[in-house]
């Protein structure tokens, strides 16, 4: 059986969930649902990144302990994902005991293999930033951000011998042509490796809020070293070897372009150092921009997923975000565009199609749906749409897959327009048109399920099918002609209300 293990980055708990976080999480959810429809065994992982200075500081500002800060905000992420119908299989928190074990085990392996050493870190330090700076980055000898004097500091740190991995990383790029997609980010990561790699300081003594180094408890791990390991932890690293061996080869990471260096350079090197194979695959996306600025930093500040879902409906939000923001490039994010997309594709598209068909059938004797015509032109449309959608999902392009799926919606609406079943008397001609439309709706309910699961379940119910489209299995379920006819069809309130952008 095929396995599919997909991850989102784990989100910092200094800040509450916003649409930038939701974007990755939604794309991952849709991809996993698509694989489940094929009968794959799927493991979808998300979670929160809870250690480090950022979180310690946020806690201080809020008058909380770091653990309280983490507990509160982690809950907010989980609530946001539950609200958006994200079907995660595990939600990892880096403060959990299983994660401590995995981080320490991974470090021990790297240490035994000779890739960790202790040295004194010497450099200029800005206390306000809690960060070291290279002399070249200073402004007139001062911190470039605070413009205040920096201090000479020396700290005993453990270092990871990243410099030893240049050739092996380049060999990985040679051997695996699609290790990172899309291509532009693969090139970016390869350029980072080619440009030269310096060893990394992976522990801190100046910070308490972290995982202690097992044999030297003055030190805690640097937050990124700790965070990246989450993916291995959740697969069972350090706690369940058999489980880890099962899931790890199926691992793929979804991430934003701002964290390429950590994921596509440091993490593969850490895995190689610990002797973990094979390396995961990486799917990188751009930023959602509001008026040209990255969302988290824009003047709109942060758009909460819950606020948008209240306006657009959960599926309205899911659909318009997935459909309008291709996975890869940066894209403009605007409320008006989301509303327009919901109206055109959901209210006027799928909702209208369902309404037209179910209301005619529900008015006829017994409210029974009819079967499709085997040679219907819509059969050709659905076959082509499925092929294009499947290819796009495989390339991690949900927006393209949905565009292909909505070709069925559009052409079925046009088919109804051309044959006007509402003007036909009951009989074989009318049954044929309605049967075709019901069959098209059945197929759309399966193909669109990854994006709008709740609405597809409702389409399924209204056309009289038992169970839920998530139980359908592709590619078989996309084959034309399976709607049986003779089922009771129910008309109901419009599935998607028409929205106004005001
Ligand atoms: N905690 C680290 C990740 C550790 S993974 C081992 C982190 N967290 S984060 O909360 O700051 O960001 C997580 C993800 O959200 C990143 O992939 C980032 O690209 C994404 N986004 C944050 N703002 C975004 C947009 N405006 N648009 C799209 N995604 C963006 O980094």
Coordinates of C-alpha atoms and ligand atoms in Angstrom, one line a residue:
X1 CA 0.0 0.0 0.0
X2 CA 1.2 3.5 -0.9
X3 CA 2.1 5.7 2.1
X4 CA 2.0 9.5 2.1
X5 CA 3.5 11.4 5.1
X6 CA 3.1 15.2 4.7
X7 CA 4.1 17.9 7.2
X8 CA 3.5 21.6 7.7
X9 CA 6.1 23.7 9.5
X10 CA 5.4 23.8 13.2
X11 CA 4.2 27.3 14.0
X12 CA 5.8 29.6 16.6
X13 CA 3.6 30.1 19.7
X14 CA 4.6 33.7 20.2
X15 CA 1.8 34.7 17.8
X16 CA -1.7 33.6 17.0
X17 CA -2.7 31.8 13.7
X18 CA -3.1 33.9 10.6
X19 CA -3.8 33.2 7.0
X20 CA -0.1 32.7 6.1
X21 CA -0.1 29.7 8.5
X22 CA -3.5 28.6 7.2
X23 CA -2.3 28.6 3.6
X24 CA 0.3 25.9 4.1
X25 CA -1.9 23.9 6.4
X26 CA -4.9 24.0 4.0
X27 CA -2.7 22.9 1.0
X28 CA -1.4 20.0 3.0
X29 CA -4.8 19.0 4.1
X30 CA -6.2 19.0 0.5
X31 CA -3.2 17.0 -0.8
X32 CA -3.6 14.4 2.0
X33 CA -7.3 14.1 1.4
X34 CA -6.6 13.6 -2.3
X35 CA -4.2 10.7 -1.5
X36 CA -6.7 9.2 0.9
X37 CA -9.2 9.1 -1.9
X38 CA -6.7 6.8 -3.7
X39 CA -6.6 4.5 -0.7
X40 CA -3.2 5.6 0.4
X41 CA -2.3 5.3 4.0
X42 CA -1.8 8.9 5.0
X43 CA -0.1 10.6 7.9
X44 CA -0.7 14.4 8.1
X45 CA 1.4 16.2 10.7
X46 CA 1.2 19.7 12.0
X47 CA 2.0 21.3 15.3
X48 CA 3.7 24.1 17.3
X49 CA 7.3 25.2 17.8
X50 CA 7.4 26.2 21.5
X51 CA 11.0 26.8 22.6
X52 CA 13.5 29.6 22.0
X53 CA 13.9 33.3 22.7
X54 CA 11.0 34.5 20.7
X55 CA 8.5 32.5 22.8
X56 CA 10.3 33.3 26.1
X57 CA 10.1 37.0 25.3
X58 CA 6.4 36.8 24.3
X59 CA 5.7 35.1 27.6
X60 CA 7.5 37.8 29.5
X61 CA 5.5 40.5 27.7
X62 CA 2.3 38.7 28.5
X63 CA 3.2 38.0 32.2
X64 CA 3.1 34.3 31.6
X65 CA 5.6 31.5 32.0
X66 CA 6.8 30.2 28.7
X67 CA 4.9 27.0 29.3
X68 CA 1.7 28.9 29.8
X69 CA 2.3 31.0 26.7
X70 CA 2.9 27.8 24.7
X71 CA -0.2 26.0 26.1
X72 CA -2.4 28.9 25.3
X73 CA -1.2 29.6 21.8
X74 CA -0.8 26.0 20.8
X75 CA -4.5 25.6 21.7
X76 CA -5.3 28.5 19.4
X77 CA -3.6 26.8 16.5
X78 CA -5.4 23.5 17.1
X79 CA -8.7 25.4 17.3
X80 CA -8.1 27.2 14.1
X81 CA -7.3 23.9 12.3
X82 CA -10.3 22.2 13.8
X83 CA -12.5 25.1 12.6
X84 CA -11.1 24.8 9.1
X85 CA -11.7 21.0 8.9
X86 CA -8.0 20.2 8.7
X87 CA -7.8 16.4 9.1
X88 CA -4.4 16.2 10.8
X89 CA -3.4 12.8 12.1
X90 CA -1.0 14.2 14.7
X91 CA -0.4 17.6 16.3
X92 CA 3.1 17.7 17.7
X93 CA 4.2 20.1 20.4
X94 CA 8.0 20.5 20.9
X95 CA 7.5 20.6 24.7
X96 CA 6.3 17.0 24.7
X97 CA 8.4 14.2 26.3
X98 CA 8.5 12.2 23.0
X99 CA 10.2 15.1 21.3
X100 CA 12.8 15.6 24.0
X101 CA 13.8 12.0 23.5
X102 CA 14.0 12.3 19.7
X103 CA 16.1 15.5 19.8
X104 CA 18.5 14.0 22.3
X105 CA 18.8 10.8 20.3
X106 CA 19.4 12.6 17.1
X107 CA 22.1 14.7 18.7
X108 CA 23.8 11.6 20.2
X109 CA 23.9 9.9 16.8
X110 CA 25.5 13.0 15.3
X111 CA 27.9 13.3 18.1
X112 CA 28.9 9.6 17.9
X113 CA 29.4 10.0 14.2
X114 CA 31.8 12.9 14.8
X115 CA 29.7 15.8 13.6
X116 CA 29.2 17.7 16.8
X117 CA 32.0 19.4 18.7
X118 CA 32.4 22.0 21.5
X119 CA 34.0 25.3 20.8
X120 CA 34.0 28.9 22.0
X121 CA 31.8 31.2 20.0
X122 CA 33.4 34.6 19.9
X123 CA 31.7 37.5 18.3
X124 CA 29.9 40.7 18.7
X125 CA 26.5 40.4 20.3
X126 CA 23.5 42.7 20.4
X127 CA 21.7 42.1 23.7
X128 CA 18.5 43.7 22.4
X129 CA 18.5 41.3 19.5
X130 CA 20.0 38.4 21.5
X131 CA 21.9 37.6 18.3
X132 CA 25.5 37.6 17.1
X133 CA 26.5 39.8 14.2
X134 CA 29.3 39.6 11.7
X135 CA 31.5 42.7 11.8
X136 CA 30.5 43.4 8.2
X137 CA 26.8 43.6 9.1
X138 CA 27.3 46.4 11.7
X139 CA 26.3 50.0 11.0
X140 CA 29.2 52.2 12.1
X141 CA 30.1 49.5 14.6
X142 CA 26.6 49.5 16.1
X143 CA 23.7 47.0 15.8
X144 CA 22.1 47.5 12.4
X145 CA 18.6 47.2 14.0
X146 CA 18.9 49.0 17.3
X147 CA 21.8 51.3 16.3
X148 CA 23.2 50.7 19.8
X149 CA 26.6 49.5 20.8
X150 CA 27.4 45.8 20.5
X151 CA 29.4 43.7 23.0
X152 CA 32.2 41.4 22.6
X153 CA 30.9 38.0 23.8
X154 CA 32.3 34.6 24.2
X155 CA 30.1 31.5 24.8
X156 CA 30.9 27.8 24.9
X157 CA 28.7 26.2 22.3
X158 CA 28.2 22.9 20.7
X159 CA 28.6 23.1 16.9
X160 CA 27.3 21.0 14.1
X161 CA 29.8 20.3 11.4
X162 CA 27.6 21.5 8.5
X163 CA 30.8 22.3 6.5
X164 CA 31.4 18.6 6.1
X165 CA 28.2 18.1 4.1
X166 CA 28.7 20.3 1.0
X167 CA 29.6 17.5 -1.4
X168 CA 27.1 15.0 0.0
X169 CA 24.3 17.6 -0.3
X170 CA 25.3 18.4 -3.9
X171 CA 25.3 14.7 -4.7
X172 CA 21.7 14.5 -3.3
X173 CA 20.7 17.3 -5.8
X174 CA 22.3 15.3 -8.6
X175 CA 20.7 12.0 -7.6
X176 CA 17.2 13.3 -6.9
X177 CA 16.0 15.7 -9.6
X178 CA 12.7 16.5 -7.8
X179 CA 14.1 16.6 -4.2
X180 CA 12.7 20.2 -4.0
X181 CA 9.8 21.6 -6.0
X182 CA 9.2 24.0 -7.7
X183 CA 12.4 24.3 -9.6
X184 CA 13.2 27.9 -8.7
X185 CA 13.4 27.0 -5.0
X186 CA 15.5 23.9 -5.8
X187 CA 17.9 26.2 -7.5
X188 CA 17.9 28.6 -4.6
X189 CA 18.7 25.8 -2.1
X190 CA 21.4 24.4 -4.4
X191 CA 23.0 27.9 -4.7
X192 CA 23.1 28.1 -0.8
X193 CA 25.0 24.8 -0.7
X194 CA 27.4 25.7 -3.5
X195 CA 28.0 29.1 -1.8
X196 CA 29.7 27.3 1.1
X197 CA 28.5 26.1 4.5
X198 CA 29.8 27.2 7.8
X199 CA 29.4 25.1 10.9
X200 CA 26.3 25.9 13.0
X201 CA 26.1 26.6 16.7
X202 CA 23.4 24.4 17.9
X203 CA 23.2 25.0 21.6
X204 CA 22.9 28.1 23.9
X205 CA 23.9 28.7 27.5
X206 CA 22.3 32.2 27.5
X207 CA 18.7 30.8 27.4
X208 CA 16.8 28.5 29.6
X209 CA 13.6 27.8 27.6
X210 CA 14.8 24.8 25.5
X211 CA 15.6 21.2 25.6
X212 CA 18.7 20.4 27.7
X213 CA 21.8 18.8 26.1
X214 CA 21.8 15.4 27.8
X215 CA 25.5 15.3 28.9
X216 CA 26.0 19.0 29.5
X217 CA 22.9 20.5 31.2
X218 CA 24.1 24.1 31.1
X219 CA 23.2 24.0 27.5
X220 CA 19.9 23.9 25.7
X221 CA 19.4 23.3 22.0
X222 CA 19.1 26.1 19.6
X223 CA 15.5 26.4 18.6
X224 CA 15.9 25.4 15.0
X225 CA 17.8 22.3 15.8
X226 CA 15.0 21.3 18.1
X227 CA 12.2 22.3 15.8
X228 CA 13.4 20.5 12.6
X229 CA 13.6 17.3 14.5
X230 CA 9.8 17.4 15.2
X231 CA 9.2 15.7 11.9
X232 CA 11.3 12.7 12.9
X233 CA 9.8 12.6 16.4
X234 CA 6.2 12.3 15.1
X235 CA 7.2 9.4 12.9
X236 CA 8.6 7.6 15.9
X237 CA 12.3 8.5 15.9
X238 CA 13.9 7.6 19.2
X239 CA 10.7 6.0 20.6
X240 CA 9.4 3.5 18.0
X241 CA 11.9 2.4 15.4
X242 CA 9.5 0.2 13.5
X243 CA 7.0 3.0 13.0
X244 CA 9.8 5.3 12.0
X245 CA 11.0 2.8 9.4
X246 CA 7.5 2.6 8.0
X247 CA 6.8 6.3 7.7
X248 CA 10.0 8.0 7.1
X249 CA 10.6 7.0 3.4
X250 CA 7.2 8.5 2.6
X251 CA 8.0 11.9 4.1
X252 CA 7.5 15.2 2.3
X253 CA 7.7 18.7 3.9
X254 CA 5.5 21.7 2.9
X255 CA 7.1 25.0 3.8
X256 CA 7.3 28.7 2.9
X257 CA 10.2 30.1 1.0
X258 CA 11.5 32.0 4.0
X259 CA 12.6 28.8 5.7
X260 CA 14.4 27.1 2.8
X261 CA 17.8 27.3 4.3
X262 CA 16.8 25.5 7.5
X263 CA 14.7 22.8 5.8
X264 CA 16.5 22.1 2.5
X265 CA 20.1 22.6 3.7
X266 CA 20.5 22.2 7.5
X267 CA 17.9 19.5 8.0
X268 CA 19.1 17.1 5.2
X269 CA 22.7 17.5 6.6
X270 CA 21.4 16.7 10.2
X271 CA 19.7 13.6 8.9
X272 CA 22.8 12.5 7.0
X273 CA 25.0 13.1 10.1
X274 CA 22.7 10.9 12.2
X275 CA 22.6 8.2 9.5
X276 CA 18.9 8.6 8.7
X277 CA 17.9 7.7 5.2
X278 CA 16.3 8.5 2.8
X279 CA 16.1 12.2 2.8
X280 CA 12.6 13.7 2.6
X281 CA 11.2 15.7 -0.3
X282 CA 10.3 19.4 -0.1
X283 CA 7.5 21.4 -1.6
X284 CA 8.0 25.1 -1.2
X285 CA 5.5 27.9 -1.6
X286 CA 5.7 31.7 -1.8
X287 CA 4.1 34.3 0.4
X288 CA 0.5 35.6 0.5
X289 CA 1.0 39.3 0.2
X290 CA -1.4 42.0 1.2
X291 CA -0.7 45.1 -0.9
X292 CA 2.8 43.7 -1.7
X293 CA 3.8 43.1 2.0
X294 CA 4.1 39.7 3.6
X295 CA 1.0 39.1 5.6
X296 CA 2.4 38.7 9.0
X297 CA 4.1 42.1 8.6
X298 CA 1.5 44.0 6.7
X299 CA -0.6 46.9 7.9
X300 CA -3.6 44.6 7.8
X301 CA -1.4 43.0 10.4
X302 CA -2.9 39.6 10.6
X303 CA -6.0 38.2 9.1
X304 CA -7.4 35.5 11.5
X305 CA -8.7 32.4 9.6
X306 CA -11.8 32.4 11.9
X307 CA -12.8 35.9 10.9
X308 CA -12.7 35.0 7.2
X309 CA -14.5 31.7 7.7
X310 CA -17.2 33.6 9.5
X311 CA -17.8 35.7 6.4
X312 CA -17.1 33.2 3.6
X313 CA -18.0 29.9 5.3
X314 CA -15.4 27.3 6.0
X315 CA -15.6 25.8 2.5
X316 CA -15.8 29.2 0.9
X317 CA -12.5 30.1 2.6
X318 CA -10.9 26.8 1.8
X319 CA -11.9 26.8 -1.8
X320 CA -11.0 30.4 -2.6
X321 CA -7.6 30.3 -0.9
X322 CA -6.6 27.0 -2.6
X323 CA -8.0 28.1 -6.0
X324 CA -6.7 31.6 -6.1
X325 CA -3.2 31.3 -4.7
X326 CA -1.1 28.9 -6.8
X327 CA 1.4 26.8 -4.8
X328 CA 4.9 28.3 -5.5
X329 CA 4.9 31.9 -6.5
X330 CA 4.0 34.8 -4.2
X331 CA 0.4 35.8 -4.6
X332 CA -1.8 38.8 -3.8
X333 CA -4.3 38.1 -1.1
X334 CA -7.4 40.2 -1.1
X335 CA -10.8 39.9 0.5
X336 CA -12.5 41.1 -2.7
X337 CA -10.8 38.3 -4.8
X338 CA -11.9 35.7 -2.3
X339 CA -15.5 36.9 -2.3
X340 CA -15.5 37.0 -6.1
X341 CA -14.2 33.5 -6.3
X342 CA -16.8 32.2 -3.9
X343 CA -19.5 33.9 -5.9
X344 CA -18.4 32.7 -9.3
X345 CA -17.3 29.2 -8.6
X346 CA -19.4 28.2 -5.6
X347 CA -22.6 30.2 -5.5
X348 CA -23.1 30.6 -9.3
X349 CA -21.2 27.5 -10.2
X350 CA -21.5 24.4 -8.1
X351 CA -24.3 25.7 -5.9
X352 CA -26.5 26.8 -8.8
X353 CA -25.9 23.5 -10.6
X354 CA -27.0 21.5 -7.5
X355 CA -30.0 23.7 -7.0
X356 CA -31.2 23.5 -10.6
X357 CA -30.9 19.7 -10.7
X358 CA -32.3 18.8 -7.3
X359 CA -35.2 21.2 -7.5
X360 CA -36.4 19.7 -10.8
X361 CA -36.0 16.2 -9.6
X362 CA -37.6 16.9 -6.2
X363 CA -40.7 18.3 -7.9
X364 CA -41.2 15.2 -9.9
X365 CA -43.1 12.1 -8.8
X366 CA -41.3 10.3 -6.0
X367 CA -38.3 12.7 -6.2
X368 CA -36.3 9.9 -7.8
X369 CA -33.1 10.7 -9.7
X370 CA -32.5 9.1 -13.1
X371 CA -29.4 7.3 -14.4
X372 CA -26.9 8.9 -16.8
X373 CA -26.5 8.1 -20.4
X374 CA -23.4 6.0 -21.0
X375 CA -22.3 7.9 -24.1
X376 CA -23.0 11.4 -22.7
X377 CA -20.6 14.2 -23.9
X378 CA -20.3 15.0 -20.2
X379 CA -18.6 11.6 -19.8
X380 CA -15.7 12.8 -22.0
X381 CA -15.5 16.1 -20.0
X382 CA -15.3 14.3 -16.7
X383 CA -12.7 11.9 -17.9
X384 CA -10.5 14.7 -19.2
X385 CA -11.0 16.8 -16.1
X386 CA -10.1 14.0 -13.8
X387 CA -6.9 13.3 -15.8
X388 CA -5.8 17.0 -15.6
X389 CA -6.8 17.3 -11.9
X390 CA -4.9 14.1 -11.0
X391 CA -1.8 15.3 -12.8
X392 CA -2.0 18.7 -11.0
X393 CA -2.5 17.2 -7.5
X394 CA 0.6 15.0 -8.2
X395 CA 2.6 18.2 -9.0
X396 CA 1.4 19.8 -5.8
X397 CA -0.7 22.3 -7.7
X398 CA -4.1 22.4 -6.0
X399 CA -5.2 25.6 -7.8
X400 CA -4.7 23.9 -11.2
X401 CA -6.5 20.7 -10.0
X402 CA -9.5 22.8 -8.9
X403 CA -9.6 24.7 -12.1
X404 CA -9.7 21.4 -14.0
X405 CA -12.4 20.1 -11.7
X406 CA -14.6 23.2 -12.2
X407 CA -14.6 22.6 -15.9
X408 CA -17.1 19.8 -15.1
X409 CA -19.3 22.3 -13.2
X410 CA -19.2 24.8 -16.0
X411 CA -19.8 22.4 -18.8
X412 CA -22.7 20.7 -16.9
X413 CA -24.3 24.1 -16.3
X414 CA -23.9 24.8 -20.0
X415 CA -25.4 21.4 -20.8
X416 CA -28.4 22.2 -18.7
X417 CA -28.7 25.6 -20.4
X418 CA -28.6 23.9 -23.8
X419 CA -31.2 21.2 -23.0
X420 CA -33.4 23.2 -20.6
X421 CA -34.7 20.2 -18.7
X422 CA -37.1 22.5 -16.8
X423 CA -39.0 23.0 -20.0
X424 CA -39.2 19.3 -20.9
X425 CA -42.1 17.0 -19.9
X426 CA -41.3 14.1 -17.7
X427 CA -40.0 11.2 -19.8
X428 CA -36.8 9.7 -21.2
X429 CA -35.4 12.9 -22.8
X430 CA -35.6 14.8 -19.5
X431 CA -34.4 11.8 -17.5
X432 CA -31.3 11.6 -19.7
X433 CA -30.3 15.2 -19.1
X434 CA -31.0 15.0 -15.4
X435 CA -29.2 11.7 -15.0
X436 CA -26.2 13.1 -16.7
X437 CA -26.2 16.2 -14.4
X438 CA -26.6 14.0 -11.3
X439 CA -23.7 11.8 -12.4
X440 CA -21.6 14.9 -13.0
X441 CA -22.4 16.1 -9.5
X442 CA -21.4 12.8 -8.1
X443 CA -18.0 13.0 -9.8
X444 CA -17.5 16.6 -8.7
X445 CA -18.4 15.7 -5.1
X446 CA -15.5 13.2 -5.2
X447 CA -13.0 15.3 -7.0
X448 CA -13.7 18.5 -5.0
X449 CA -13.8 16.7 -1.7
X450 CA -10.1 17.5 -0.8
X451 CA -10.9 21.2 -1.1
X452 CA -14.5 21.5 0.3
X453 CA -15.2 18.3 2.2
X454 CA -18.3 19.5 4.0
X455 CA -20.1 20.8 1.0
X456 CA -19.3 17.7 -1.0
X457 CA -20.8 15.5 1.7
X458 CA -23.9 17.6 1.4
X459 CA -24.0 17.3 -2.4
X460 CA -23.7 13.6 -2.0
X461 CA -26.5 13.5 0.5
X462 CA -28.8 15.6 -1.6
X463 CA -28.4 13.5 -4.7
X464 CA -29.3 10.5 -2.6
X465 CA -26.0 8.6 -2.2
X466 CA -25.2 6.8 1.0
X467 CA -22.1 7.5 3.1
X468 CA -19.7 10.3 2.2
X469 CA -17.5 11.1 -0.8
X470 CA -14.4 10.5 1.4
X471 CA -15.2 6.8 1.1
X472 CA -15.1 6.8 -2.7
X473 CA -11.9 5.4 -4.2
X474 CA -10.1 6.9 -7.2
X475 CA -9.5 6.4 -10.0
X476 CA -12.6 4.0 -10.2
X477 CA -15.0 6.6 -8.7
X478 CA -14.2 9.1 -11.6
X479 CA -15.4 6.6 -14.3
X480 CA -18.6 7.9 -15.9
X481 CA -21.9 6.1 -15.5
X482 CA -22.1 5.0 -11.8
X483 CA -24.9 7.1 -10.5
X484 CA -27.5 4.4 -10.2
X485 CA -30.8 6.3 -10.7
X486 CA -33.8 5.5 -8.5
X487 CA -32.4 7.3 -5.5
X488 CA -34.3 9.9 -3.6
X489 CA -33.1 13.4 -4.4
X490 CA -33.5 16.2 -1.9
X491 CA -33.7 19.9 -2.6
X492 CA -32.6 22.3 0.1
X493 CA -31.3 25.8 0.9
X494 CA -28.6 27.1 -1.4
X495 CA -25.4 25.4 -0.6
X496 CA -23.3 28.6 -0.9
X497 CA -24.9 32.0 -0.2
X498 CA -24.0 34.9 -2.6
X499 CA -21.6 37.2 -0.8
X500 CA -21.0 40.9 -1.0
X501 CA -17.5 42.4 -0.7
X502 CA -18.6 45.3 1.5
Ligands
LIG1 N1 8.7 27.8 13.7 C1 9.2 28.0 12.4 C2 9.1 26.8 11.6 C3 9.8 25.6 12.1 S1 9.5 24.1 11.1 C4 10.6 23.0 11.7 C5 8.5 29.1 11.7 N2 7.2 29.4 12.2 S2 6.3 30.6 11.6 O1 5.1 30.4 12.4 O2 7.0 31.8 11.7 O3 6.0 30.3 10.1 C6 5.7 29.1 9.6 C7 5.3 29.1 8.2 O4 4.3 30.1 7.9 C8 6.4 29.4 7.2 O5 6.4 28.3 6.2 C9 6.1 30.7 6.6 O6 6.5 30.7 5.2 C10 4.6 30.6 6.7 N3 4.0 32.0 6.5 C11 4.1 33.0 7.4 N4 3.6 34.1 6.8 C12 3.2 33.8 5.5 C13 2.6 34.5 4.5 N5 2.2 35.7 4.6 N6 2.3 33.7 3.4 C14 2.5 32.4 3.3 N7 3.1 31.8 4.2 C15 3.7 32.5 5.3 O7 9.0 29.7 10.8

